[in-house]
Coordinates of C-alpha atoms in Angstrom, one line a residue:
M1 CA -43.9 83.2 26.9
M2 CA -40.8 81.7 25.4
A3 CA -41.1 78.4 23.5
S4 CA -39.6 75.3 25.1
T5 CA -36.2 74.3 23.7
E6 CA -36.1 70.8 25.2
S7 CA -35.0 68.3 22.6
I8 CA -36.8 65.0 22.1
S9 CA -34.6 62.0 21.3
L10 CA -35.9 60.0 18.3
G11 CA -33.3 57.2 18.7
P12 CA -30.2 56.5 16.6
S13 CA -29.9 58.2 13.2
L14 CA -30.2 56.1 10.0
P15 CA -26.3 55.9 9.5
G16 CA -26.0 54.7 13.2
L17 CA -28.6 52.0 12.6
L18 CA -26.7 50.8 9.5
R19 CA -23.4 50.6 11.5
M20 CA -25.1 48.6 14.2
R21 CA -26.5 46.2 11.7
Q22 CA -23.0 45.8 10.1
I23 CA -21.5 45.1 13.5
R24 CA -24.1 42.5 14.3
L25 CA -23.6 40.9 10.9
W26 CA -19.8 40.6 11.4
I27 CA -20.4 39.1 14.8
A28 CA -22.7 36.5 13.3
V29 CA -20.1 35.7 10.5
I30 CA -17.4 35.3 13.1
L31 CA -19.5 33.0 15.2
V32 CA -20.4 30.9 12.1
I33 CA -16.7 30.6 11.1
T34 CA -15.8 29.6 14.7
V35 CA -18.4 26.9 14.8
V36 CA -17.5 25.6 11.3
G37 CA -13.8 25.6 12.2
A38 CA -14.5 23.6 15.4
L39 CA -16.5 21.1 13.5
F40 CA -13.8 20.7 10.8
L41 CA -11.1 20.1 13.4
A42 CA -13.2 17.5 15.2
T43 CA -14.0 15.7 11.9
T44 CA -10.4 15.8 10.8
S45 CA -9.3 14.3 14.1
K46 CA -11.8 11.4 13.7
I47 CA -10.6 10.8 10.1
N48 CA -7.0 10.7 11.2
N49 CA -7.8 8.4 14.1
K50 CA -9.6 6.0 11.7
A51 CA -6.7 6.3 9.2
R52 CA -4.1 5.4 11.8
A53 CA -6.1 2.3 12.8
Y54 CA -6.6 1.2 9.2
T55 CA -3.6 -0.9 8.4
L56 CA -0.7 -2.9 9.9
G57 CA -1.9 -6.1 8.5
Q58 CA -5.1 -7.4 10.2
Y59 CA -4.2 -5.5 13.3
R60 CA -5.7 -2.3 14.8
V61 CA -3.5 0.4 16.1
K62 CA -4.9 1.5 19.5
D63 CA -3.1 4.8 20.1
T64 CA -3.9 7.1 17.2
K65 CA -1.6 10.0 18.1
V66 CA 1.7 9.5 16.4
Q67 CA 3.5 12.0 18.6
N68 CA 2.5 10.1 21.8
R69 CA 3.3 6.6 20.4
P70 CA 6.1 5.0 22.3
M71 CA 8.9 3.4 20.4
Y72 CA 8.6 -0.4 20.3
T73 CA 11.1 -2.0 22.7
G74 CA 9.9 -5.6 22.6
G75 CA 7.0 -7.0 24.5
G76 CA 3.5 -5.6 24.6
F77 CA 3.2 -5.7 20.8
N78 CA -0.2 -7.3 20.9
D79 CA -1.5 -4.4 23.0
F80 CA 0.3 -1.9 20.7
V81 CA -1.4 -3.1 17.5
G82 CA -4.5 -4.8 19.0
L83 CA -3.6 -8.3 17.9
N84 CA -6.4 -10.8 18.4
E85 CA -4.8 -14.0 19.6
S86 CA -8.2 -15.7 19.9
D87 CA -8.7 -15.7 16.1
P88 CA -7.4 -19.1 15.0
H89 CA -7.0 -18.0 11.3
G90 CA -5.6 -14.6 12.0
P91 CA -1.9 -13.6 11.5
K92 CA 0.5 -15.0 14.1
L93 CA 3.6 -12.8 14.7
I94 CA 7.1 -14.3 14.4
N95 CA 9.1 -11.2 15.0
V96 CA 8.8 -7.4 14.7
K97 CA 11.1 -4.4 14.4
H98 CA 10.4 -0.7 14.9
V99 CA 12.1 1.6 12.4
S100 CA 12.6 5.3 12.9
K101 CA 13.9 7.2 9.9
S102 CA 13.9 10.6 11.7
K103 CA 13.6 10.6 15.5
K104 CA 11.7 13.7 16.7
D105 CA 10.6 15.2 20.0
G106 CA 13.3 13.5 22.1
G107 CA 13.1 10.1 20.5
K108 CA 9.3 9.8 20.2
S109 CA 7.9 8.3 17.0
A110 CA 7.7 10.6 13.9
D111 CA 5.3 10.5 11.0
D112 CA 7.7 8.4 8.9
D113 CA 8.2 5.7 11.5
F114 CA 7.0 2.3 10.6
L115 CA 7.0 -1.3 11.7
V116 CA 8.6 -4.3 9.8
F117 CA 7.3 -7.6 11.0
E118 CA 7.2 -11.2 10.0
A119 CA 4.1 -13.3 10.4
K120 CA 2.2 -16.4 9.2
V121 CA -1.4 -16.8 8.4
D122 CA -3.7 -19.7 7.8
I123 CA -5.3 -19.9 4.3
L124 CA -7.5 -23.0 3.9
G125 CA -5.5 -24.9 6.4
N126 CA -2.2 -23.9 4.8
V127 CA 0.5 -21.8 6.4
M128 CA 1.4 -18.7 4.4
H129 CA 4.5 -16.9 5.5
Y130 CA 5.0 -13.2 4.8
R131 CA 6.7 -10.0 5.9
E132 CA 5.1 -6.6 6.1
A133 CA 6.3 -3.0 6.5
S134 CA 3.8 -0.2 7.2
N135 CA 3.5 3.0 9.1
G136 CA 0.0 2.4 10.2
W137 CA -1.7 5.2 8.2
V138 CA -3.9 4.6 5.2
P139 CA -1.4 3.8 2.5
K140 CA -0.8 5.5 -0.8
L141 CA -1.0 2.0 -2.3
N142 CA -0.5 -1.5 -1.1
V143 CA 2.5 -3.2 -2.7
M144 CA 2.8 -7.0 -2.8
L145 CA 6.2 -8.5 -3.5
F146 CA 7.0 -12.1 -4.6
S147 CA 10.6 -13.4 -4.6
G148 CA 12.4 -15.3 -7.3
Q149 CA 13.7 -18.9 -7.3
H150 CA 16.9 -18.3 -5.3
F151 CA 15.4 -16.0 -2.6
T152 CA 12.7 -15.9 0.0
S153 CA 10.6 -12.9 1.1
S154 CA 13.6 -11.6 3.1
I155 CA 15.3 -10.4 -0.1
W156 CA 13.1 -7.4 -0.3
N157 CA 14.0 -6.5 3.3
D158 CA 17.7 -7.2 2.7
I159 CA 18.0 -4.8 -0.3
G160 CA 16.0 -2.1 1.5
T161 CA 12.9 -2.2 -0.7
M162 CA 10.4 -2.7 2.1
E163 CA 11.8 0.1 4.3
D164 CA 12.2 2.5 1.4
L165 CA 8.6 2.1 0.4
A166 CA 7.1 2.0 3.9
A167 CA 8.9 5.3 4.7
L168 CA 7.1 6.9 1.7
G169 CA 3.7 5.8 2.9
Y170 CA 3.2 2.5 1.1
R171 CA 2.1 -0.7 2.8
V172 CA 4.4 -3.4 1.7
V173 CA 3.8 -7.1 1.9
S174 CA 6.3 -9.8 0.8
L175 CA 4.6 -13.2 0.5
E176 CA 6.2 -16.6 0.0
L177 CA 4.1 -18.8 -2.3
P178 CA 2.9 -22.2 -1.2
G179 CA 5.8 -24.7 -1.2
H180 CA 8.4 -21.9 -1.2
G181 CA 10.3 -20.6 1.8
L182 CA 8.3 -21.1 5.0
S183 CA 4.9 -21.4 3.3
H184 CA 3.4 -24.8 3.3
V185 CA 0.6 -26.3 1.3
D186 CA -1.4 -29.5 1.6
P187 CA -0.5 -31.6 -1.6
E188 CA -4.0 -33.1 -1.6
Q189 CA -5.6 -29.7 -2.1
Q190 CA -6.3 -29.1 -5.8
I191 CA -6.2 -25.4 -5.7
R192 CA -4.3 -23.2 -8.2
V193 CA -1.6 -20.9 -6.8
A194 CA -3.4 -17.9 -8.3
E195 CA -6.4 -18.7 -6.0
Y196 CA -4.1 -18.7 -3.0
I197 CA -2.9 -15.3 -4.0
K198 CA -6.5 -14.0 -4.3
L199 CA -7.4 -15.4 -0.9
F200 CA -4.3 -14.0 0.8
I201 CA -5.0 -10.5 -0.7
Q202 CA -8.6 -10.7 0.6
H203 CA -7.6 -11.9 4.0
L204 CA -5.2 -9.0 4.6
D205 CA -7.5 -6.5 2.8
L206 CA -4.8 -5.4 0.3
Y207 CA -7.2 -4.2 -2.4
R208 CA -7.9 -0.8 -0.8
P209 CA -7.0 1.9 -1.7
G210 CA -5.2 0.1 -4.6
L211 CA -2.8 -2.8 -5.2
V212 CA 0.4 -3.1 -7.1
V213 CA 2.0 -6.6 -7.4
L214 CA 5.6 -7.4 -8.2
S215 CA 6.7 -10.9 -9.3
C216 CA 10.0 -12.6 -10.2
D217 CA 10.9 -15.6 -12.4
I218 CA 9.1 -18.6 -10.8
S219 CA 6.3 -16.5 -9.5
N220 CA 5.6 -14.8 -12.8
S221 CA 3.3 -17.4 -14.2
H222 CA 1.1 -17.5 -11.1
V223 CA 0.8 -13.8 -10.8
M224 CA 0.1 -13.4 -14.5
E225 CA -2.7 -15.9 -14.2
Y226 CA -4.1 -14.0 -11.3
F227 CA -4.1 -10.8 -13.2
I228 CA -5.6 -12.4 -16.3
R229 CA -8.4 -13.8 -14.2
Y230 CA -9.2 -10.7 -12.1
S231 CA -7.6 -7.5 -13.4
K232 CA -10.3 -6.6 -15.9
N233 CA -13.1 -6.5 -13.3
S234 CA -10.9 -5.2 -10.4
P235 CA -10.1 -1.5 -10.8
L236 CA -8.2 -1.6 -7.5
L237 CA -5.6 -3.9 -9.2
K238 CA -3.7 -0.8 -10.3
G239 CA -0.2 -2.1 -11.2
L240 CA 1.9 -5.1 -12.2
I241 CA 5.7 -5.4 -12.3
V242 CA 7.2 -8.5 -13.9
I243 CA 10.9 -9.3 -13.5
D244 CA 13.0 -11.8 -15.4
S245 CA 10.4 -13.2 -17.7
A246 CA 11.3 -16.4 -19.6
A247 CA 9.7 -18.4 -22.4
D248 CA 8.9 -21.4 -20.2
Q249 CA 6.9 -19.3 -17.7
Y250 CA 3.9 -18.7 -20.0
T251 CA 1.8 -20.3 -22.7
N252 CA 0.6 -18.9 -25.9
Q253 CA -2.9 -18.7 -24.5
D254 CA -1.6 -16.6 -21.6
R255 CA -0.2 -14.0 -24.1
I256 CA -3.5 -13.9 -25.9
L257 CA -5.5 -13.5 -22.7
G258 CA -3.0 -10.8 -21.6
T259 CA -5.2 -8.2 -23.4
S260 CA -7.6 -8.5 -20.5
I261 CA -5.0 -7.0 -18.1
A262 CA -6.1 -3.4 -17.4
A263 CA -3.4 -2.5 -14.8
Q264 CA -0.4 -0.4 -15.5
T265 CA 2.3 -2.9 -16.3
L266 CA 6.1 -2.7 -16.2
F267 CA 8.4 -5.5 -17.4
L268 CA 12.0 -5.4 -16.1
C269 CA 14.9 -7.2 -17.7
G270 CA 18.6 -7.4 -17.5
G271 CA 20.3 -5.6 -20.5
T272 CA 22.1 -8.8 -21.5
D273 CA 19.1 -11.1 -21.0
N274 CA 17.8 -11.4 -24.6
D275 CA 15.2 -14.0 -23.7
C276 CA 13.6 -11.8 -21.1
Q277 CA 13.5 -8.8 -23.4
T278 CA 12.0 -10.8 -26.3
I279 CA 9.2 -12.3 -24.1
S280 CA 8.6 -9.0 -22.3
N281 CA 8.2 -7.1 -25.6
D282 CA 5.8 -9.8 -26.8
W283 CA 3.7 -9.3 -23.6
A284 CA 3.9 -5.5 -23.9
R285 CA 2.3 -5.7 -27.4
N286 CA -0.7 -7.5 -25.9
I287 CA -1.2 -5.6 -22.7
P288 CA -2.6 -2.1 -23.3
N289 CA -0.9 -0.1 -20.6
S290 CA 2.6 -1.7 -20.5
R291 CA 6.2 -0.9 -21.1
V292 CA 9.6 -2.6 -20.9
H293 CA 12.7 -1.4 -19.1
S294 CA 16.1 -3.0 -19.2
F295 CA 19.1 -2.7 -16.8
S296 CA 22.3 -2.2 -18.8
N297 CA 25.2 -4.6 -18.2
A298 CA 23.0 -6.9 -16.1
Y299 CA 21.5 -10.3 -16.6
R300 CA 19.1 -11.8 -14.1
E301 CA 18.4 -10.8 -10.5
F302 CA 19.7 -7.3 -11.2
Y303 CA 17.7 -6.0 -8.2
N304 CA 20.1 -7.8 -5.9
E305 CA 23.2 -6.5 -7.8
D306 CA 22.1 -2.8 -7.8
P307 CA 19.3 -2.3 -5.3
V308 CA 19.6 1.5 -5.3
V309 CA 18.8 1.8 -9.0
F310 CA 16.2 -0.8 -8.8
N311 CA 14.4 0.8 -5.8
T312 CA 14.5 4.2 -7.5
I313 CA 12.8 2.8 -10.6
L314 CA 10.2 1.0 -8.5
K315 CA 9.4 4.2 -6.5
R316 CA 9.0 6.2 -9.7
F317 CA 6.6 3.6 -11.1
L318 CA 4.6 3.6 -7.9
E319 CA 4.4 7.4 -7.9
Y320 CA 3.1 7.2 -11.4
V321 CA 0.5 4.6 -10.6
A322 CA -0.6 6.3 -7.4
G323 CA -1.3 9.5 -9.4
K324 CA -3.4 7.8 -12.0
P325 CA -7.2 8.1 -11.5
S326 CA -9.2 4.9 -11.1
S327 CA -10.8 3.7 -14.4
A328 CA -13.9 2.6 -12.5

């Protein structure tokens, strides 16, 4: 009798089993990557949505997709930014302008679009008038501008500073101090101007993610007092720019206390303004992180005479400050 030659299957060979395990492992890896990627996209979308609703003054932008945001044509602005008219102390709009630096997608808003608007806000019963330019995203920095004696907050709009900075991702606010321009103050209130500055900054939430303040001539003493009082314990006060300093703007005690200013500080003077250069260099010796820059063949209010050069220097300083890590 011949032996049976029927073969008995013992299942896949060892190499086959290894290949199957490798295939299953790769399938599992692909599934994990797919899930993680989906979660990442969902989280990014939420972050972007929150970022878009962060700024534009006290307002909240309702539509968070820039590509689908219609250009502002007048009317409906309260719905556009979520303005709360019921808040008696909230900002009240005077006018608004939509600026498009580069129209894309058939005229729809692009990432570098921004709003420039004028508003007033109640601070302790006093009307504070200001202008603001912002693209609605979380800003690189907040930049607060004060005008000089011969100008109002409109000067920074007129020379292109607000639009230039807003297009680069900064939130720019130009405030008129009490008693100047359209800002009014109750004469019976015994409150220092530096305190009004502090309250305004808090009201518009200008500290986050960092604040740079620019002052000119008559506003220098008030802004310097504010920085002397609060800079050392406020790491979000990141920068100070002082224009057209003069001897009668400060006291000797101010200069001594200037050592407490921790912010990056830039003094700007006209090249022919010897008084400003002397005072600024005195300050620079007391403030740790400070420097002095002069504009050749210029005296005072050089920013109005050559705004292109001025705005370029301002942007370079802001880029430098934005790149500095927090000292806190």
